[in-house]
XYZ file of C-alpha atoms in Angstrom:
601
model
C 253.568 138.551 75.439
C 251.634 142.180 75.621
C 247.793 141.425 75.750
C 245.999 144.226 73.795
C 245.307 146.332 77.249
C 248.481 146.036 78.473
C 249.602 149.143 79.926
C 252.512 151.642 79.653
C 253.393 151.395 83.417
C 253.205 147.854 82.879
C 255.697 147.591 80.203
C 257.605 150.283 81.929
C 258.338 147.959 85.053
C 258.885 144.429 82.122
C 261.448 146.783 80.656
C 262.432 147.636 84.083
C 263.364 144.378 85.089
C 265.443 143.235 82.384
C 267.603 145.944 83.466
C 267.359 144.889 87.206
C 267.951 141.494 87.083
C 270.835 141.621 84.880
C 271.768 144.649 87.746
C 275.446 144.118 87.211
C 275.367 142.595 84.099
C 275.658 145.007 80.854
C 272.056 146.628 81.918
C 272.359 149.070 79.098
C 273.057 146.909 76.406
C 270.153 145.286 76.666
C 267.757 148.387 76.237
C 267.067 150.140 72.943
C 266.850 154.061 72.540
C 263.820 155.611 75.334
C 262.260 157.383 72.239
C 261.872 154.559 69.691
C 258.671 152.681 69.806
C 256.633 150.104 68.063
C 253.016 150.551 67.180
C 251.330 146.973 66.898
C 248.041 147.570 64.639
C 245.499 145.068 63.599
C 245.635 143.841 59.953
C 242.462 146.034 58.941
C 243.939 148.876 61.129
C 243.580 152.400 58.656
C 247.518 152.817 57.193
C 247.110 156.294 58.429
C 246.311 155.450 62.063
C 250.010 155.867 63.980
C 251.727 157.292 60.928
C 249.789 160.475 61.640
C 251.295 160.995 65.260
C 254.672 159.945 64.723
C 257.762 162.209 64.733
C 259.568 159.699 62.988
C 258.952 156.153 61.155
C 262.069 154.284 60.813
C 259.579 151.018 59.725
C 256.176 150.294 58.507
C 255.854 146.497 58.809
C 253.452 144.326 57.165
C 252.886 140.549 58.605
C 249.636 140.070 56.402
C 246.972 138.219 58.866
C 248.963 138.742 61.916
C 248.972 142.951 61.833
C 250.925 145.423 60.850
C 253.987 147.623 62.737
C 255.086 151.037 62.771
C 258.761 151.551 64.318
C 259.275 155.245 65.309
C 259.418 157.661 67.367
C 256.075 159.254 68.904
C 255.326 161.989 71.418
C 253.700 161.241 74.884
C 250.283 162.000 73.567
C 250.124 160.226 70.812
C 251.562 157.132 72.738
C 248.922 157.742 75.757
C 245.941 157.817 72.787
C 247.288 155.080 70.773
C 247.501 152.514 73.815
C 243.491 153.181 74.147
C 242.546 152.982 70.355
C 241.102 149.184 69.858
C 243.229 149.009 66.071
C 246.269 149.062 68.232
C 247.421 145.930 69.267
C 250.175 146.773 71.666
C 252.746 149.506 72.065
C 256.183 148.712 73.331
C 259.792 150.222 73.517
C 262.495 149.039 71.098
C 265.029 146.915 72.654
C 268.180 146.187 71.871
C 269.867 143.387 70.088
C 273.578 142.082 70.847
C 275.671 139.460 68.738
C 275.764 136.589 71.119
C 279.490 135.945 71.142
C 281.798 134.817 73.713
C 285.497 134.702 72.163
C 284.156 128.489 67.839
C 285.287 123.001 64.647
C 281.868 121.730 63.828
C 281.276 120.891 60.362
C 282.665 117.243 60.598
C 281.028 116.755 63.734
C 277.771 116.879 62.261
C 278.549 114.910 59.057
C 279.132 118.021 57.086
C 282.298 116.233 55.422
C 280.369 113.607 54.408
C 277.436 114.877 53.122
C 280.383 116.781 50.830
C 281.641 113.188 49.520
C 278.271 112.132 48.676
C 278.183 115.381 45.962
C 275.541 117.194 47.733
C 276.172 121.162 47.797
C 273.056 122.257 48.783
C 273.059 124.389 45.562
C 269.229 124.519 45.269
C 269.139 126.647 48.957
C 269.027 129.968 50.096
C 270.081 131.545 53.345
C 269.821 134.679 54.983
C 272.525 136.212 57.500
C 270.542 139.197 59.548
C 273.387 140.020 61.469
C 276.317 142.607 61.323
C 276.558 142.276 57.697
C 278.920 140.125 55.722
C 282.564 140.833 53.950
C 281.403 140.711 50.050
C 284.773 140.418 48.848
C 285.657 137.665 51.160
C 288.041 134.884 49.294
C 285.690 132.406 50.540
C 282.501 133.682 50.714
C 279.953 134.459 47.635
C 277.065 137.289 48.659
C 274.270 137.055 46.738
C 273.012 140.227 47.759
C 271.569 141.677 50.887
C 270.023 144.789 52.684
C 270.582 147.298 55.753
C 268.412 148.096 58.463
C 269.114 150.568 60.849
C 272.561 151.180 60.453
C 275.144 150.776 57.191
C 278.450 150.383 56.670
C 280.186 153.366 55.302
C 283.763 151.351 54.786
C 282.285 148.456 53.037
C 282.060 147.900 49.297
C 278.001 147.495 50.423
C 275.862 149.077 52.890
C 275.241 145.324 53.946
C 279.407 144.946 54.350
C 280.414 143.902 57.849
C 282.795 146.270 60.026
C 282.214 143.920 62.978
C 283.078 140.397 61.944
C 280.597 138.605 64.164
C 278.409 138.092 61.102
C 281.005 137.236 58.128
C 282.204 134.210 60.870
C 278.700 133.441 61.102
C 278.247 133.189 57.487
C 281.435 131.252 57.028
C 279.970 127.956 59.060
C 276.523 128.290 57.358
C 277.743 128.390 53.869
C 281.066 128.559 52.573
C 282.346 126.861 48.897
C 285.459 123.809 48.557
C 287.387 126.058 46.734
C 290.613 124.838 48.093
C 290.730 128.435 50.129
C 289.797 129.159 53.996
C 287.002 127.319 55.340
C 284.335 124.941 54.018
C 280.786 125.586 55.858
C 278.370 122.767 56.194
C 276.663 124.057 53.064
C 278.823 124.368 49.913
C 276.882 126.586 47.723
C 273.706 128.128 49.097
C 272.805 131.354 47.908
C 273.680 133.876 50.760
C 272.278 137.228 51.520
C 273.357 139.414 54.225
C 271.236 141.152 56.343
C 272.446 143.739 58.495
C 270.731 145.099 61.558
C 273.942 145.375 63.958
C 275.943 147.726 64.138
C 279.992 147.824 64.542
C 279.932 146.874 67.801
C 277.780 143.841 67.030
C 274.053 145.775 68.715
C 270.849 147.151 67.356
C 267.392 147.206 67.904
C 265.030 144.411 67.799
C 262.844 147.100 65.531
C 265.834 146.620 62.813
C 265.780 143.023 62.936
C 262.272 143.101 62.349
C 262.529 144.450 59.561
C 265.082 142.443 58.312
C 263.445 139.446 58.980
C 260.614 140.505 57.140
C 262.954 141.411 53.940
C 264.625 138.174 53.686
C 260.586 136.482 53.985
C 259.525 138.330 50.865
C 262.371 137.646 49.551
C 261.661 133.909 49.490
C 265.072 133.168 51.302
C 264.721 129.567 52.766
C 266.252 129.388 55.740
C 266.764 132.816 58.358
C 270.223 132.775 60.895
C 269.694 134.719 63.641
C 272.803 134.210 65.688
C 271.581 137.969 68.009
C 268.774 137.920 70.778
C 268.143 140.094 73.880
C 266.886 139.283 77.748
C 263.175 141.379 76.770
C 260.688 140.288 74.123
C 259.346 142.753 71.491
C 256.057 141.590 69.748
C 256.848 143.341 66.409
C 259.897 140.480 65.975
C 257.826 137.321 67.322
C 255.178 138.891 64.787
C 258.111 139.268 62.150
C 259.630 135.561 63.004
C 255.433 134.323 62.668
C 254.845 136.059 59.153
C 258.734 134.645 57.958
C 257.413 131.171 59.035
C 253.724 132.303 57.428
C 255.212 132.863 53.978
C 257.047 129.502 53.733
C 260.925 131.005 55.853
C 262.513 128.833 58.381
C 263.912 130.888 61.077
C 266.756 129.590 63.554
C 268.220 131.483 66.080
C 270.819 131.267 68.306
C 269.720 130.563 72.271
C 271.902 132.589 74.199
C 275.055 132.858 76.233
C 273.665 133.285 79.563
C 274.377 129.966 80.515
C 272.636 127.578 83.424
C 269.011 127.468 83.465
C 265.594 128.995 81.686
C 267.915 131.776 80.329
C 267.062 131.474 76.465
C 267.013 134.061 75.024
C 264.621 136.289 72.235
C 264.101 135.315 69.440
C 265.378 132.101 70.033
C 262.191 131.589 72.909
C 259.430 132.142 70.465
C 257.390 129.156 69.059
C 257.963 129.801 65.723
C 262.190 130.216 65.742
C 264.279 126.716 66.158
C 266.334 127.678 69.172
C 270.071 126.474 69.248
C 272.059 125.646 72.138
C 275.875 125.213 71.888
C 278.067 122.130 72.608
C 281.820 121.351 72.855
C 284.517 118.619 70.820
C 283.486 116.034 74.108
C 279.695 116.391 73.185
C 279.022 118.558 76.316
C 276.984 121.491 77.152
C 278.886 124.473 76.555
C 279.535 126.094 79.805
C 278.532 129.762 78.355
C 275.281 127.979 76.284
C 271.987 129.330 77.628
C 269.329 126.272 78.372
C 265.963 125.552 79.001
C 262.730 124.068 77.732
C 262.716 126.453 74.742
C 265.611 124.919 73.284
C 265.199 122.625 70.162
C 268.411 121.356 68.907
C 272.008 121.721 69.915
C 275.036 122.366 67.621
C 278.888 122.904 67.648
C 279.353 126.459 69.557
C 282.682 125.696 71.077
C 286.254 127.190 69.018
C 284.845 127.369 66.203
C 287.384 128.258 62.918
C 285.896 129.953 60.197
C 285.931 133.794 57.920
C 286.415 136.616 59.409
C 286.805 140.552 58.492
C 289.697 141.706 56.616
C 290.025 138.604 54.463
C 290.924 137.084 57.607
C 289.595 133.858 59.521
C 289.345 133.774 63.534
C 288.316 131.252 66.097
C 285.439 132.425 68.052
C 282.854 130.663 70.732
C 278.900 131.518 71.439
C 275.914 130.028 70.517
C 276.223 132.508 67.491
C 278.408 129.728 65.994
C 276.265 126.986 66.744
C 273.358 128.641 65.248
C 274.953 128.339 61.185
C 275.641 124.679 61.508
C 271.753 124.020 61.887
C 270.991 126.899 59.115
C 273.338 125.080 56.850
C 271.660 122.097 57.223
C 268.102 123.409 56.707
C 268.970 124.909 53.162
C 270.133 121.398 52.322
C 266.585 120.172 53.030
C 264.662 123.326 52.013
C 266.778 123.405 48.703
C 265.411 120.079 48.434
C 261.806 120.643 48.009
C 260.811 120.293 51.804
C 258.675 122.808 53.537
C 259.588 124.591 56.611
C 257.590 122.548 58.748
C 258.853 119.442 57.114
C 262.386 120.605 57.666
C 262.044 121.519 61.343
C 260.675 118.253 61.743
C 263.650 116.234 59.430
C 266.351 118.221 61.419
C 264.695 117.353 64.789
C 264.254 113.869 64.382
C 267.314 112.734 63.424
C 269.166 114.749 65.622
C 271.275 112.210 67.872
C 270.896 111.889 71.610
C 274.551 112.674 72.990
C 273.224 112.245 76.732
C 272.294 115.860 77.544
C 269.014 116.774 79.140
C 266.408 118.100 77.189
C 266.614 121.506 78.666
C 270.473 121.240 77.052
C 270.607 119.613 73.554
C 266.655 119.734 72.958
C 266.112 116.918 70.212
C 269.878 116.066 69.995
C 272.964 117.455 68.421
C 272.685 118.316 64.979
C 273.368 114.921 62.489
C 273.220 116.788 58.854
C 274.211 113.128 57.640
C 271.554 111.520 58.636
C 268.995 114.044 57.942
C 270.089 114.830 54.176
C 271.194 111.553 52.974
C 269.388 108.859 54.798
C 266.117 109.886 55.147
C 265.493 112.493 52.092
C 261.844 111.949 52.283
C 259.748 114.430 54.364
C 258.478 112.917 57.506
C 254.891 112.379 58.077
C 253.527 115.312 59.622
C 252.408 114.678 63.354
C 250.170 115.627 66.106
C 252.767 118.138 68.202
C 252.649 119.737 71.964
C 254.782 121.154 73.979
C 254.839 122.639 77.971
C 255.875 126.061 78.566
C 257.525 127.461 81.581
C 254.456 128.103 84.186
C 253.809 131.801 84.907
C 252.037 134.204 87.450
C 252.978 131.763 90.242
C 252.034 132.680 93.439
C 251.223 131.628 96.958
C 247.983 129.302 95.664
C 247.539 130.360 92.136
C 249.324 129.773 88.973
C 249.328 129.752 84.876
C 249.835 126.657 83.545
C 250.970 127.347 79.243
C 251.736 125.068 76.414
C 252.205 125.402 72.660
C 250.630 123.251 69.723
C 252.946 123.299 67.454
C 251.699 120.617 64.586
C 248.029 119.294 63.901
C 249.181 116.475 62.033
C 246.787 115.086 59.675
C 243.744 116.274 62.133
C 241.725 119.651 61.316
C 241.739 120.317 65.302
C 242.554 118.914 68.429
C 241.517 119.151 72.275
C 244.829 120.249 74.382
C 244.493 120.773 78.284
C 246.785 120.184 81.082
C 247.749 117.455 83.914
C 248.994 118.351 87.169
C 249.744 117.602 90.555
C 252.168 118.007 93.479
C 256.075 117.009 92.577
C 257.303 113.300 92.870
C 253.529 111.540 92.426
C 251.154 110.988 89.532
C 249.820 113.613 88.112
C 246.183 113.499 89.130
C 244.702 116.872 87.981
C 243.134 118.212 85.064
C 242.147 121.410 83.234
C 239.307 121.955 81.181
C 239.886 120.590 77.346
C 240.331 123.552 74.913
C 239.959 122.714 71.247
C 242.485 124.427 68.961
C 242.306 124.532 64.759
C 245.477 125.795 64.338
C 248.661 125.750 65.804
C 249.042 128.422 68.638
C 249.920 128.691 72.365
C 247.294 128.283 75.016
C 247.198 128.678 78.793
C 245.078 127.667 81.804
C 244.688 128.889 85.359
C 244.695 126.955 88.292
C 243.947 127.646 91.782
C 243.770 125.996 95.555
C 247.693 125.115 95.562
C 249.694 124.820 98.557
C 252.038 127.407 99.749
C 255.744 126.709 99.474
C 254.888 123.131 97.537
C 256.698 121.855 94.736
C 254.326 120.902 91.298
C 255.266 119.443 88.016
C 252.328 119.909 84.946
C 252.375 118.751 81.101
C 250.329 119.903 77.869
C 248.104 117.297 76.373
C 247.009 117.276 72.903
C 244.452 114.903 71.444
C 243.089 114.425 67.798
C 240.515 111.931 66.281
C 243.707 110.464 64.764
C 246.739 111.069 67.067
C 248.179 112.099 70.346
C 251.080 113.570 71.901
C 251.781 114.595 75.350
C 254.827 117.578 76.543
C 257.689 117.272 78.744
C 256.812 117.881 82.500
C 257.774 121.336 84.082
C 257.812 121.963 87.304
C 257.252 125.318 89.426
C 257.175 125.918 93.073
C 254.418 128.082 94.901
C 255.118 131.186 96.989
C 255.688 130.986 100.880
C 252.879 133.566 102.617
C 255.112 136.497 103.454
C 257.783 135.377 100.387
C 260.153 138.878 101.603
C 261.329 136.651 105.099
C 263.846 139.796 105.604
C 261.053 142.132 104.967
C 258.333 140.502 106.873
C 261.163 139.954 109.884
C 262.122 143.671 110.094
C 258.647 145.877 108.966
C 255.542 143.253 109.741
C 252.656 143.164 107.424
C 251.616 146.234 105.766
C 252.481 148.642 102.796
C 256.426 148.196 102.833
C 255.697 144.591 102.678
C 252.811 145.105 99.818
C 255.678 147.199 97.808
C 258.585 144.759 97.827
C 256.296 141.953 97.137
C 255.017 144.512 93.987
C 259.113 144.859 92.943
C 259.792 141.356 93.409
C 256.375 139.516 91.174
C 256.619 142.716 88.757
C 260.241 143.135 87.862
C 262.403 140.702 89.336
C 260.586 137.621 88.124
C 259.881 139.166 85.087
C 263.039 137.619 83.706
C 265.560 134.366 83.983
C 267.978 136.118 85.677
C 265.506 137.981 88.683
C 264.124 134.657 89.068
C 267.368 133.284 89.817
C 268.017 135.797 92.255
C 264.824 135.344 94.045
C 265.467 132.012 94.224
C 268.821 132.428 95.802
C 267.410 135.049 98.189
C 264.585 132.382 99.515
C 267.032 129.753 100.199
C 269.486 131.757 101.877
C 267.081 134.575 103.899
C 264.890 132.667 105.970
C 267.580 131.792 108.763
C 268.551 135.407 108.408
C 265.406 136.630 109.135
C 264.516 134.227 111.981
C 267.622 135.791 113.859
C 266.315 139.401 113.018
C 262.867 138.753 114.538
C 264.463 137.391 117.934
C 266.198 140.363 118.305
C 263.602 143.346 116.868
C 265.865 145.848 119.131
C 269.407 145.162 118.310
C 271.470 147.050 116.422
C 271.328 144.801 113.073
C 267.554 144.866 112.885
C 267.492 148.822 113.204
C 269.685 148.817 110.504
C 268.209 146.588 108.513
C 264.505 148.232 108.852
C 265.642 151.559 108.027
C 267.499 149.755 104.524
C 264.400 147.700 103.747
C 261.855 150.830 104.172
C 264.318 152.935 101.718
C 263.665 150.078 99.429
C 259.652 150.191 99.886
C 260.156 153.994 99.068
C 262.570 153.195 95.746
C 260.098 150.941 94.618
C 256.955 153.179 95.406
C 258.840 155.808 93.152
C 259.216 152.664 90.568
C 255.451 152.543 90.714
C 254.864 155.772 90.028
C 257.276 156.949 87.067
C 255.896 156.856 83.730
C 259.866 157.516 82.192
C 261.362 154.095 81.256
C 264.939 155.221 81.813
C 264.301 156.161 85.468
C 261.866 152.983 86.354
C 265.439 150.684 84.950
C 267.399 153.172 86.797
C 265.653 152.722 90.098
C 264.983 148.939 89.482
C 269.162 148.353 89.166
C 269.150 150.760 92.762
C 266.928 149.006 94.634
C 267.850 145.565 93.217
C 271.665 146.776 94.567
C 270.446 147.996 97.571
C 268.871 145.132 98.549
C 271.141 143.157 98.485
C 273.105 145.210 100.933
C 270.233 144.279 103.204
C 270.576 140.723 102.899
C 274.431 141.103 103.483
C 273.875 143.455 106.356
C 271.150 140.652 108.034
C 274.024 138.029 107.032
C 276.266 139.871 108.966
C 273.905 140.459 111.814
C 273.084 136.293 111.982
C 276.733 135.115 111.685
C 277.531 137.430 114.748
C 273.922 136.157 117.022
C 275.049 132.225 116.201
C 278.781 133.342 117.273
C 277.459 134.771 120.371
C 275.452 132.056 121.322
C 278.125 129.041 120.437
C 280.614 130.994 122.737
C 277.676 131.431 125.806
C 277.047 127.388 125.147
C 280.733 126.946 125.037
C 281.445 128.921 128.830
C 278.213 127.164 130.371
């Protein structure tokens, strides 16, 4: 997240990256307008403070002790004075947010049917679709009411009408009546709202959501869907998803489609939002479902049948779909008296184990049986710690993070960290912090080996309880790291640049990490067969490639326009990877060579 100093260049190159990384996938997508911007202020910040200097306020966000939020637009000035004034908390671009379907059965699977046969409707509920909108005149669907942010819809009976469909399916699985019509969803008769911050073609910006997630909080609405997300955080919606969870909301959201590993996305990755990952009819992963230590709970995702646009019903797949079957179930539980907390903790512990690693089905797969009708008391509220992902890794250095997310019965606890190198006992420990409320925290350690594999976990102690996180695991840089790089140019400034691109951008997101960690298994070989042969014609080639990227990333460096620090970010990333083709081609040919001289010896 954006410390208070953070600055513009900085988030320039964050920005940056989600565009590299993705560098073939939908880069544009994933960014919001260059002009719109959000103005984080501090709660006792003066109203007029960014107001003044904007050209345009689309939002003025309140999230009580957390701060405030102005979504606009603002000219280069007033953005260069605002990142120095101490009321501002942070300033970042608007991204963009995209309906996380892939083209979903799930209501029996989770016991919907039978919490239905046991009379419960979940009539006492309320839930909240911030999505595309929702048909109002659907046969079997019954809006309560709803608002639009950021966009309408102009053909609908309601501004908050859906002329995507993305949302009305949505809405469908969440809550949908037994009127002997369509679809049943696991809740019978919630009140639903629509909330619509997506467009027509199911995007919008994070700025929007915002503010729909703070209308449906003061509304009082229960439970939150948020089956949308995006590759790049934006504080003003992990402040919106904090103040919904502040004033008594439970927000879910849906994980993401990126599939394989640490690829959830936002929302979904902030502490405060139950992350959902997706499953099939054989209990498995779904192969689209994004995963990682961020997810919480796991849900049907897979063909999933419910309303659609038109009056119609579709089948559609994503870990949109999987996201309503757990806000169904939490508007049960709310409707029932619960709190948020107590709900979280109700759905996650009797969520059953289906075999899936933790990184896949969190808790379990959703049992709304078991967690409306066998267990309807609240659970005793426990001590609570998790382990983050580990960041700012480097060749001997890294960030060790973790999240208290419950103090139990305690007024505070002490958290720290134990670590030590992969495969042994963890032998190692941080200095205790002592936390009062629930809140991430981080420590730094130092004197690792290069190139050596670690594994770490959070800690959490009270005078009446303790807890202790999964273990994560990170791996420490290799001096040099850029093998091609180092191979072709030495040590020196073209080295100093890539290395800049690489910790700055590329591993600024799931998807660059991925693809540095592809290019360090695969390059060193390569570049052990361009250092042999510093004169042939493959090296040339290859030094003149990598010192056009040291230039393309110097520019990088140096631009203060977003759009072209994406733009060259998606270049180089490209263009590097011609290098490591063209050094590919260069080894295959040496190893030829030699096997054929070995072969006439």
């Amino acid at each position: 997240m954006s410390e208070h100093n953070v600055s513009r260049r900085r988030l320039l190159r964050g920005t940056a990256a989600g565009a590299t990384a993705a560098g073939i996938v939908q880069t544009a997508a994933a960014q919001g307008p260059p002009e719109r911007k959000i103005i984080g202020l501090t709660a006792d910040a003066p109203p007029g403070l960014a107001r003044q200097s904007a050209e345009e306020i689309h939002h003025e966000l309140d999230f009580d002790r957390i701060g405030k939020a102005i979504v606009g637009t603002f000219p280069d000035e007033a953005v260069d004075g605002l990142e120095n004034n101490p009321n501002v908390r942070y300033v970042e671009d608007d991204q963009r947010a995209m309906a996380l379907q892939t083209t979903p059965w799930g209501v029996d699977r989770v016991g919907g049917d039978l919490v239905h046969d046991a009379g419960e409707t979940g009539s006492d509920g309320s839930i909240a679709i911030v999505d595309t909108g929702v048909q109002v005149d659907h046969e079997s669907l019954d809006v309560a009411g709803g608002e639009a942010f950021g966009t309408t819809c102009n053909s609908c009976q309601e501004p908050y009408g859906d002329d995507n469909g993305h949302g009305t399916h949505c809405a469908g699985t969440a809550v949908a009546p037994d009127n002997d019509t369509g679809v049943v969803g696991v809740s019978l008769q919630s009140e639903l709202y629509a909330v619509k911050v997506l467009d027509s073609l199911g995007s919008g910006d994070f700025g929007d959501v915002a503010a729909g997630v703070e209308w449906a909080a003061d509304q009082g609405i229960d439970v939150i869907s948020l089956s949308l997300g995006g590759p790049t955080p934006v504080q003003a919606l992990e402040d919106a998803c904090q103040y919904a969870v502040d004033q008594g909301s439970l927000v879910v959201a849906a994980a993401g489609n990126d599939g394989c590993c640490d690829s959830v996305g936002y929302p979904a990755t902030y502490d405060s939002v139950v992350a959902v990952s997706s499953t099939n009819q054989d209990d498995e992963i779904s192969s689209f479902s994004s995963r990682g230590p961020e997810v919480d709970i796991a849900a049907p995702g897979s063909d999933i049948y419910s309303t659609y646009t038109g009056g119609d019903y579709d089948t559609l797949s994503g870990t949109s779909m999987a996201c309503p079957h757990v806000a169904g179930a939490a508007a049960y539980l709310m409707g029932d008296g619960m709190e948020n907390t107590e709900a979280r903790e109700q759905l996650f512990e009797t969520a059953e184990d289906v075999g899936l690693s933790g990184n896949e089905q969190g808790h379990g797969l959703l049992d709304a049986e078991t967690a409306i009708l066998e267990d309807a008391e609240p659970p005793e509220p426990e001590l609570s710690v998790s382990t983050s992902s580990a960041t700012g890794v480097g060749e001997t250095a890294a960030t060790l993070n973790g999240s208290l997310s419950d103090l139990g019965d305690a007024s505070s606890a002490d958290v720290r960290f134990e670590w030590g190198e992969a495969g042994g006992d963890l032998p190692n420990e941080t200095a205790t912090q002592t936390l009062t409320s629930t809140e991430s925290f981080d420590d730094d350690i130092s004197g690792l080996s290069e190139g050596t594999d670690y594994e770490f976990r959070a800690i959490a102690e009270s005078a009446v309880d303790e807890d202790t996180g999964f273990v994560q695991t990170f791996t420490t840089d290799t001096t040099g790291g850029c093998f091609i790089t180092t191979a072709t140019t030495g040590e020196g400034h073209t080295l100093n640049s890539l290395r800049r691109f690489r910790d700055e951008s590329m591993a600024a997101t799931p998807v660059g990490r991925g693809l540095i960690d592809v290019y360090y298994r695969i390059s060193p070989p390569i570049a052990g067969t361009l250092a042999d042969h510093p004169d042939g014609r493959t090296a040339r080639a290859t030094r003149r490639l990598v010192e056009r990227c040291a230039t393309l990333s110097d520019a990088q460096e140096e631009t203060d326009s977003r759009a072209a620090s994406a733009a060259l970010g998606t270049v180089l990333t490209m263009l590097y990877l011609v290098v490591v083709a063209v050094g590919a081609v260069g080894h295959a040919g040496a190893r030829t060579r030699a096997k054929l001289e070995r072969n006439s010896s």
